[in-house]
XYZ file of C-alpha atoms in Angstrom:
530
model
C -60.399 -60.613 22.133
C -57.216 -61.983 23.726
C -57.496 -65.326 21.940
C -58.325 -63.562 18.664
C -55.265 -61.283 18.855
C -52.944 -64.152 19.758
C -54.357 -66.189 16.879
C -53.933 -63.222 14.549
C -50.289 -62.852 15.597
C -49.613 -66.523 14.878
C -51.390 -66.317 11.515
C -49.383 -63.251 10.485
C -46.128 -64.923 11.444
C -47.042 -68.095 9.577
C -48.041 -66.216 6.441
C -44.944 -64.060 6.636
C -42.718 -67.140 6.688
C -44.474 -68.471 3.597
C -44.121 -65.194 1.719
C -40.645 -63.973 2.622
C -37.426 -66.033 2.706
C -35.857 -63.263 4.788
C -38.288 -64.013 7.604
C -37.351 -67.688 7.474
C -33.662 -66.750 7.733
C -34.418 -64.365 10.588
C -36.410 -66.998 12.463
C -33.699 -69.647 12.095
C -30.967 -67.265 13.283
C -33.129 -66.024 16.145
C -33.980 -69.571 17.232
C -30.308 -70.552 17.240
C -29.474 -67.477 19.305
C -32.367 -68.104 21.685
C -31.473 -71.768 22.109
C -27.901 -70.872 22.989
C -29.011 -68.296 25.554
C -31.546 -70.645 27.152
C -29.066 -73.527 27.382
C -26.260 -71.397 28.787
C -28.222 -69.347 31.303
C -30.631 -72.170 32.089
C -27.723 -74.397 33.073
C -26.489 -71.637 35.339
C -29.882 -71.300 37.011
C -30.030 -75.036 37.613
C -26.513 -74.985 39.061
C -27.501 -72.183 41.436
C -29.983 -74.562 43.075
C -27.034 -76.364 44.655
C -25.161 -73.184 45.590
C -27.582 -72.084 48.284
C -30.085 -69.237 48.452
C -27.495 -66.770 49.755
C -25.497 -67.171 46.544
C -28.393 -67.628 44.122
C -30.478 -64.696 45.336
C -28.064 -61.867 44.354
C -27.471 -63.469 40.939
C -31.116 -64.083 40.049
C -32.402 -60.757 41.354
C -29.545 -58.774 39.812
C -29.678 -60.408 36.384
C -33.475 -60.375 36.369
C -33.584 -56.677 37.198
C -31.105 -55.945 34.383
C -33.224 -58.017 31.988
C -36.355 -56.049 32.842
C -34.450 -52.774 32.492
C -33.124 -53.957 29.133
C -36.617 -54.769 27.880
C -37.692 -51.234 28.805
C -34.729 -49.273 27.447
C -33.016 -51.219 24.650
C -35.902 -50.795 22.168
C -35.517 -47.020 22.566
C -31.966 -47.042 21.169
C -31.658 -50.258 19.138
C -33.741 -52.858 17.358
C -37.122 -51.383 18.340
C -40.076 -53.651 19.035
C -41.954 -56.091 16.848
C -45.107 -54.327 15.679
C -46.717 -57.259 13.863
C -49.937 -56.170 15.546
C -49.563 -52.405 15.248
C -52.160 -50.835 17.595
C -52.784 -48.067 15.040
C -54.336 -50.637 12.701
C -57.158 -51.219 15.174
C -58.088 -47.526 15.432
C -60.925 -47.789 12.910
C -62.525 -50.771 14.673
C -63.346 -48.880 17.850
C -61.891 -51.564 20.126
C -61.661 -50.255 23.708
C -58.111 -50.072 25.008
C -59.022 -52.150 28.053
C -59.750 -55.051 25.675
C -56.947 -54.341 23.223
C -54.033 -54.047 25.669
C -54.257 -57.520 27.286
C -54.403 -59.197 23.874
C -51.444 -57.191 22.585
C -49.546 -58.037 25.774
C -49.900 -61.802 25.350
C -49.243 -61.514 21.621
C -46.019 -59.689 22.497
C -44.740 -62.773 24.308
C -44.930 -64.712 21.035
C -41.477 -64.421 19.545
C -37.933 -65.428 20.344
C -37.166 -62.697 22.949
C -40.434 -63.336 24.771
C -39.999 -67.118 24.649
C -36.407 -66.894 25.919
C -37.436 -64.629 28.777
C -40.355 -66.889 29.699
C -38.284 -70.095 29.644
C -35.502 -68.612 31.748
C -37.998 -67.102 34.189
C -39.724 -70.479 34.558
C -36.339 -72.127 35.129
C -35.998 -70.111 38.325
C -38.611 -72.484 39.727
C -35.833 -75.097 39.665
C -33.478 -72.676 41.413
C -35.979 -72.078 44.218
C -37.456 -75.587 44.203
C -36.969 -76.345 47.882
C -40.658 -77.192 48.300
C -43.876 -77.400 46.324
C -45.222 -74.044 47.632
C -41.905 -72.375 46.774
C -42.106 -73.764 43.227
C -45.647 -72.415 42.851
C -44.582 -68.967 44.027
C -41.623 -69.034 41.633
C -43.867 -70.019 38.707
C -46.329 -67.205 39.406
C -43.437 -64.775 39.789
C -41.961 -65.977 36.490
C -45.190 -65.266 34.628
C -45.469 -61.825 36.212
C -41.838 -61.076 35.382
C -42.238 -62.053 31.718
C -45.444 -60.067 31.262
C -43.853 -57.076 33.016
C -40.882 -57.204 30.630
C -43.139 -57.160 27.568
C -45.403 -54.468 29.020
C -42.393 -52.309 29.908
C -41.009 -52.452 26.360
C -44.381 -51.553 24.837
C -45.132 -48.817 27.366
C -41.773 -47.043 26.993
C -41.676 -47.152 23.195
C -45.325 -46.123 22.814
C -44.940 -43.283 25.297
C -41.721 -42.144 23.635
C -43.390 -42.192 20.214
C -46.190 -40.005 21.523
C -43.781 -37.588 23.175
C -41.654 -37.324 20.049
C -44.649 -35.937 18.175
C -44.404 -32.861 20.392
C -41.452 -30.632 19.564
C -41.232 -29.396 23.154
C -41.059 -32.797 24.778
C -39.027 -34.817 22.283
C -35.866 -32.819 23.033
C -36.318 -33.527 26.737
C -36.846 -37.215 25.997
C -33.672 -37.396 23.933
C -31.672 -35.761 26.725
C -33.073 -38.214 29.276
C -32.364 -41.163 27.001
C -28.844 -39.883 26.487
C -28.282 -39.596 30.229
C -29.535 -43.142 30.712
C -27.169 -44.366 28.033
C -24.303 -42.446 29.569
C -25.039 -43.864 33.005
C -25.390 -47.504 31.974
C -21.887 -48.039 30.586
C -20.011 -46.330 33.413
C -22.114 -48.170 35.969
C -21.068 -51.498 34.527
C -17.454 -50.396 34.328
C -17.471 -49.266 37.946
C -18.736 -52.690 39.001
C -16.073 -54.428 36.932
C -13.326 -52.158 38.240
C -14.362 -52.954 41.800
C -14.976 -56.644 41.310
C -13.178 -57.405 44.540
C -15.746 -55.471 46.528
C -18.782 -56.965 44.807
C -19.173 -59.780 47.296
C -19.498 -57.297 50.145
C -21.769 -54.983 48.180
C -23.988 -57.594 46.529
C -26.197 -58.210 49.531
C -26.920 -54.528 50.116
C -27.506 -53.829 46.427
C -29.860 -56.786 46.021
C -31.810 -55.792 49.125
C -32.442 -52.386 47.594
C -33.254 -53.679 44.093
C -35.569 -56.346 45.503
C -37.815 -53.608 46.869
C -38.110 -51.835 43.535
C -40.347 -52.690 40.552
C -37.258 -54.134 38.844
C -36.822 -56.760 41.533
C -40.285 -57.597 42.890
C -40.969 -60.722 40.780
C -37.389 -62.019 40.864
C -37.022 -61.769 44.641
C -40.363 -63.401 45.458
C -39.107 -66.896 44.647
C -35.993 -66.384 46.763
C -38.110 -65.302 49.719
C -40.314 -68.379 49.350
C -37.259 -70.667 49.173
C -35.946 -69.115 52.402
C -39.301 -69.495 54.168
C -40.247 -65.797 54.206
C -43.776 -66.392 52.972
C -45.241 -63.063 54.015
C -42.520 -61.141 52.193
C -42.865 -63.405 49.143
C -46.608 -62.807 48.873
C -46.156 -59.068 49.418
C -43.659 -58.939 46.566
C -46.013 -60.895 44.311
C -48.750 -58.349 45.024
C -46.361 -55.476 44.331
C -45.248 -57.164 41.086
C -48.878 -57.556 40.004
C -49.540 -53.896 40.857
C -46.484 -52.868 38.804
C -47.778 -54.836 35.829
C -51.208 -53.260 36.184
C -49.719 -49.757 36.281
C -47.615 -50.477 33.210
C -50.684 -51.684 31.341
C -52.596 -48.568 32.343
C -49.694 -46.409 31.230
C -49.414 -48.298 27.958
C -53.124 -47.859 27.312
C -52.905 -44.136 27.990
C -49.835 -43.844 25.732
C -51.684 -45.622 22.930
C -54.231 -42.825 22.950
C -51.486 -40.224 22.526
C -49.353 -42.131 20.025
C -52.360 -43.093 17.954
C -53.503 -39.505 17.489
C -51.779 -39.118 14.135
C -48.700 -37.183 13.098
C -49.840 -34.082 14.940
C -50.522 -35.985 18.148
C -54.162 -34.895 18.064
C -53.334 -31.281 18.726
C -54.289 -30.036 15.298
C -50.849 -28.477 14.820
C -47.968 -30.104 13.057
C -44.865 -30.523 15.176
C -42.896 -30.020 11.980
C -43.833 -26.356 11.819
C -40.851 -24.035 12.003
C -40.075 -23.085 15.569
C -38.893 -19.497 15.449
C -37.366 -17.370 12.735
C -34.247 -17.914 10.723
C -32.852 -20.995 9.100
C -30.092 -23.057 10.556
C -26.496 -22.582 9.468
C -26.626 -25.714 7.339
C -29.692 -24.414 5.484
C -27.971 -21.113 4.784
C -24.902 -22.941 3.539
C -26.926 -25.076 1.123
C -28.965 -22.037 0.033
C -25.806 -20.479 -1.396
C -25.312 -23.403 -3.765
C -26.648 -23.451 -7.350
C -30.315 -24.334 -7.853
C -29.796 -27.860 -9.138
C -31.678 -31.117 -8.304
C -29.006 -32.350 -5.881
C -29.263 -29.148 -3.835
C -33.071 -29.442 -3.789
C -32.735 -32.956 -2.389
C -30.293 -31.632 0.221
C -32.793 -28.934 1.298
C -35.472 -31.558 1.878
C -33.116 -33.877 3.772
C -32.037 -31.028 6.062
C -35.672 -30.642 7.093
C -35.632 -34.343 8.016
C -32.507 -33.963 10.120
C -34.000 -31.024 11.996
C -37.590 -32.153 12.536
C -38.140 -35.864 11.903
C -38.181 -37.881 15.165
C -36.504 -40.830 13.418
C -33.523 -38.674 12.506
C -33.472 -37.022 15.932
C -33.196 -40.413 17.606
C -30.290 -41.299 15.328
C -28.583 -37.977 16.050
C -29.007 -38.373 19.806
C -27.483 -41.858 19.796
C -24.446 -40.524 17.897
C -23.911 -37.497 20.138
C -23.886 -39.739 23.198
C -20.538 -41.236 22.081
C -18.329 -38.307 23.238
C -20.130 -38.263 26.573
C -19.427 -41.958 27.055
C -15.756 -41.394 26.262
C -15.637 -38.909 29.146
C -17.712 -40.699 31.750
C -16.320 -44.235 31.303
C -12.657 -43.350 31.944
C -13.690 -41.123 34.845
C -15.444 -44.094 36.396
C -12.363 -46.257 35.905
C -9.813 -43.632 36.892
C -8.277 -43.767 33.402
C -6.868 -40.992 31.218
C -9.848 -39.101 29.800
C -7.702 -37.365 27.197
C -6.534 -40.653 25.710
C -10.085 -41.968 25.497
C -11.344 -38.769 23.880
C -8.958 -39.278 20.956
C -11.410 -41.956 19.793
C -14.320 -39.487 19.659
C -13.600 -38.253 16.149
C -13.173 -41.676 14.492
C -16.106 -43.204 16.404
C -18.548 -40.414 15.515
C -17.201 -40.347 11.935
C -17.999 -44.008 11.491
C -21.457 -43.791 13.064
C -22.556 -40.677 11.179
C -21.415 -41.884 7.769
C -22.762 -45.383 8.312
C -26.117 -44.076 9.625
C -27.201 -43.247 6.053
C -26.997 -46.850 4.839
C -30.823 -47.036 4.744
C -31.583 -43.326 4.403
C -33.867 -43.674 1.379
C -36.240 -45.865 3.398
C -37.106 -42.876 5.568
C -38.843 -41.303 2.556
C -41.327 -44.193 2.571
C -43.923 -43.732 -0.185
C -42.760 -40.130 -0.765
C -39.846 -41.584 -2.728
C -42.395 -41.946 -5.538
C -41.899 -38.202 -6.158
C -38.290 -38.859 -7.110
C -39.326 -41.683 -9.415
C -42.154 -39.787 -11.116
C -40.121 -36.577 -11.448
C -37.224 -38.434 -13.009
C -34.639 -37.323 -10.448
C -31.329 -38.870 -11.435
C -29.878 -41.380 -9.034
C -26.634 -39.410 -8.853
C -28.510 -36.259 -7.792
C -30.412 -38.194 -5.135
C -27.205 -39.686 -3.749
C -25.320 -36.378 -3.860
C -28.155 -34.456 -2.194
C -28.432 -36.849 0.734
C -24.660 -36.872 1.235
C -24.528 -33.066 1.047
C -27.308 -32.608 3.619
C -25.600 -34.929 6.075
C -22.078 -33.723 5.380
C -22.743 -30.014 5.836
C -23.360 -30.570 9.554
C -21.776 -33.954 10.288
C -18.345 -33.245 8.789
C -17.724 -30.130 10.954
C -18.745 -32.149 14.029
C -16.311 -34.922 13.072
C -13.438 -32.483 12.488
C -14.071 -30.674 15.784
C -14.191 -33.966 17.719
C -10.911 -34.998 16.100
C -9.072 -31.711 16.699
C -10.311 -30.566 20.129
C -9.297 -33.677 22.164
C -5.795 -33.565 20.672
C -5.539 -29.849 21.449
C -6.860 -30.127 25.011
C -4.578 -33.051 25.791
C -1.514 -31.543 24.161
C -1.260 -34.525 21.826
C -0.595 -32.545 18.671
C 1.652 -35.263 17.273
C -1.348 -37.611 17.083
C -3.678 -35.101 15.433
C -2.801 -36.041 11.815
C -3.475 -39.725 12.513
C -6.778 -39.104 14.325
C -8.010 -36.586 11.763
C -6.977 -38.776 8.827
C -8.722 -41.813 10.280
C -11.857 -39.750 10.976
C -11.981 -38.475 7.392
C -11.460 -41.962 5.989
C -14.173 -43.513 8.147
C -16.676 -40.762 7.436
C -16.088 -40.765 3.701
C -16.132 -44.546 3.550
C -19.394 -44.629 5.479
C -21.043 -42.093 3.182
C -19.798 -43.872 0.076
C -20.890 -47.328 1.189
C -24.224 -45.939 2.387
C -24.835 -44.269 -0.981
C -24.596 -47.668 -2.662
C -26.246 -49.857 -0.019
C -29.367 -47.697 0.397
C -30.022 -48.115 -3.333
C -28.894 -51.725 -3.592
C -30.505 -53.272 -0.508
C -32.933 -50.915 1.268
C -35.057 -52.417 3.998
C -38.307 -51.102 5.523
C -38.099 -48.777 8.484
C -40.640 -46.961 10.634
C -42.924 -44.857 8.402
C -43.219 -41.067 8.732
C -45.434 -40.205 11.676
C -45.094 -43.741 13.037
C -43.319 -45.082 16.080
C -39.596 -44.384 15.478
C -38.778 -47.401 17.650
C -40.872 -49.777 15.551
C -39.302 -52.603 13.559
C -41.557 -53.388 10.583
C -42.637 -56.996 10.263
C -40.275 -59.037 8.113
C -37.442 -56.502 8.230
C -35.417 -57.998 11.096
C -33.180 -60.301 9.047
C -32.663 -57.780 6.267
C -31.756 -55.177 8.884
C -29.131 -57.378 10.533
C -27.574 -58.497 7.242
C -27.499 -54.988 5.751
C -25.965 -53.460 8.878
C -23.347 -56.194 9.180
C -22.303 -56.004 5.518
C -22.140 -52.198 5.412
C -20.115 -52.155 8.631
C -17.585 -54.638 7.273
C -17.253 -52.890 3.888
C -16.793 -49.497 5.564
C -14.057 -50.930 7.774
C -12.315 -52.532 4.787
C -12.336 -49.276 2.788
C -10.774 -47.383 5.698
C -8.340 -50.178 6.611
C -5.176 -48.700 4.982
C -5.690 -45.394 6.790
C -6.474 -47.242 10.015
C -3.205 -49.165 9.751
C -1.230 -45.931 9.370
C -3.113 -44.309 12.258
C -2.479 -47.260 14.564
C 1.199 -47.136 13.695
C 1.255 -43.443 14.666
C -0.481 -44.211 17.952
C 2.188 -46.835 18.657
C 4.955 -44.276 18.287
C 5.740 -44.143 14.567
C 5.148 -40.390 14.282
C 5.682 -40.091 10.531
C 2.861 -42.592 9.938
C 0.387 -39.962 11.146
C 1.397 -37.631 8.345
C 0.801 -40.523 5.969
C -2.621 -41.206 7.505
C -3.829 -37.611 7.045
C -3.575 -37.298 3.234
C -4.407 -40.975 2.804
C -7.572 -40.575 4.906
C -8.645 -37.410 3.100
C -8.082 -39.036 -0.297
C -9.793 -42.265 0.754
C -12.815 -40.421 2.091
C -13.189 -38.174 -0.951
C -12.750 -41.073 -3.385
C -15.221 -43.237 -1.440
C -17.868 -40.506 -1.477
C -17.436 -39.843 -5.187
C -17.480 -43.540 -6.048
C -20.510 -44.133 -3.840
C -22.471 -41.281 -5.417
C -21.660 -42.412 -8.967
C -22.150 -46.141 -8.455
C -25.082 -45.711 -6.083
C -26.706 -43.362 -8.594
C -26.382 -45.966 -11.328
C -27.895 -48.626 -9.103
C -30.757 -46.313 -8.152
C -31.464 -45.436 -11.792
C -31.677 -49.128 -12.591
C -33.644 -50.223 -9.516
C -35.850 -47.210 -8.722
C -39.173 -49.146 -8.933
C -37.813 -51.973 -6.772
C -36.452 -49.469 -4.243
C -39.830 -47.711 -4.095
C -41.603 -51.020 -3.490
C -39.133 -51.963 -0.739
C -39.228 -48.678 1.174
C -43.025 -48.308 0.912
C -43.560 -51.373 3.112
C -43.893 -50.817 6.853
């Protein structure tokens, strides 16, 4: 089964390269990135061989532990994981999980991230190459470390997907993920701010990390190089036990995540929880009964109940928390940092709709068959997002200025926030009709990256980011001038930002609607792939 799954992964990749030029572009870019990382970090690992074990050990263990943590957490908030071999596709074949998981694990190593991790892990054998037995220990540890990284990414994303199907647990998961995000940035900043003390702290920190699952495989080679063979073998056993537990957890999570949209409970997690509609629903309900408002009603249900939208919302709401915790960790002025909350959230919320139509998946066929005008589709999506996002943006622009007594900067901050939000909505209204790319299907793993969508995702996100920034550039220039002391420039930024945002939204709805009317069948074909 293992050989068959690995062969299937290679065949799918080969056929995908033949069929899609985007996958060829993605592979070339990924290979260039991977080659650069391997050359740069590999040279550092080789150089550490001559620096002595006391110097190399903190570096290898620390960086290795961060790499393993990144494999486990980054797919939860960005990029997702490659689901070329989606476990759900094997549900009808009755393959036992104990046979499926090992094959999926090795197949997960096939790819640029897995290859880069494996090559760098194997290079540590050069770092610890003081003797043949030490090299052997380092090689075994490298294999365990690589497999643990892949297993950790699959276990966390699969478990999170299963939890998100339950309305009770997905909110808890989002809070935990937010806390982890909040803690990561400040932790790094604290280390950088106290760089002078790192030399004294490194030994103690590494000693602690080395006795955790994050450090077991990375510290084993260092122990062997220093002649601590008993400790090295103990850490190898602990690393193997960690991998086994991750595989067991992944297998158990596959049973939950593969239970269908209801998680096997027989009840839909999308059922209304309690009476009364949200404020945004009541606001939209007061509008005329026209197609755009109907689209907005449906999109509001997405924002409230769809795990894919909840993940996006959680990642945006973490921004203000970061702007509080990071300056606290550095001893900086929290009030000054918080002035960026409004513009930052404005950009992220407006830009987050750049592939919104893809979330409909095959349900977008209802719009096509019903003859919904592109302008109504664009306006409805913008209305659903704006009726809750715009108040959040305004509050995050006004409150920090009020709390910090920086009223003179309020026009600049508010104007920039309005410009960025409007520009993001306008650009998104065009881009989601012009260049949609596949995303995780409804009921699927919200952290999944559909096969063949990686390059299109990167290109679309880069282009929409740049265009949004260009549209808001005049307002940004005026706002920066106000921040530098030119007070009157803030009063220029406020009306300019409001006008820019309103014009961008109107233009995006009109032009995006025209594009959607012209390309509706192509858009349906693009978003139906997963």
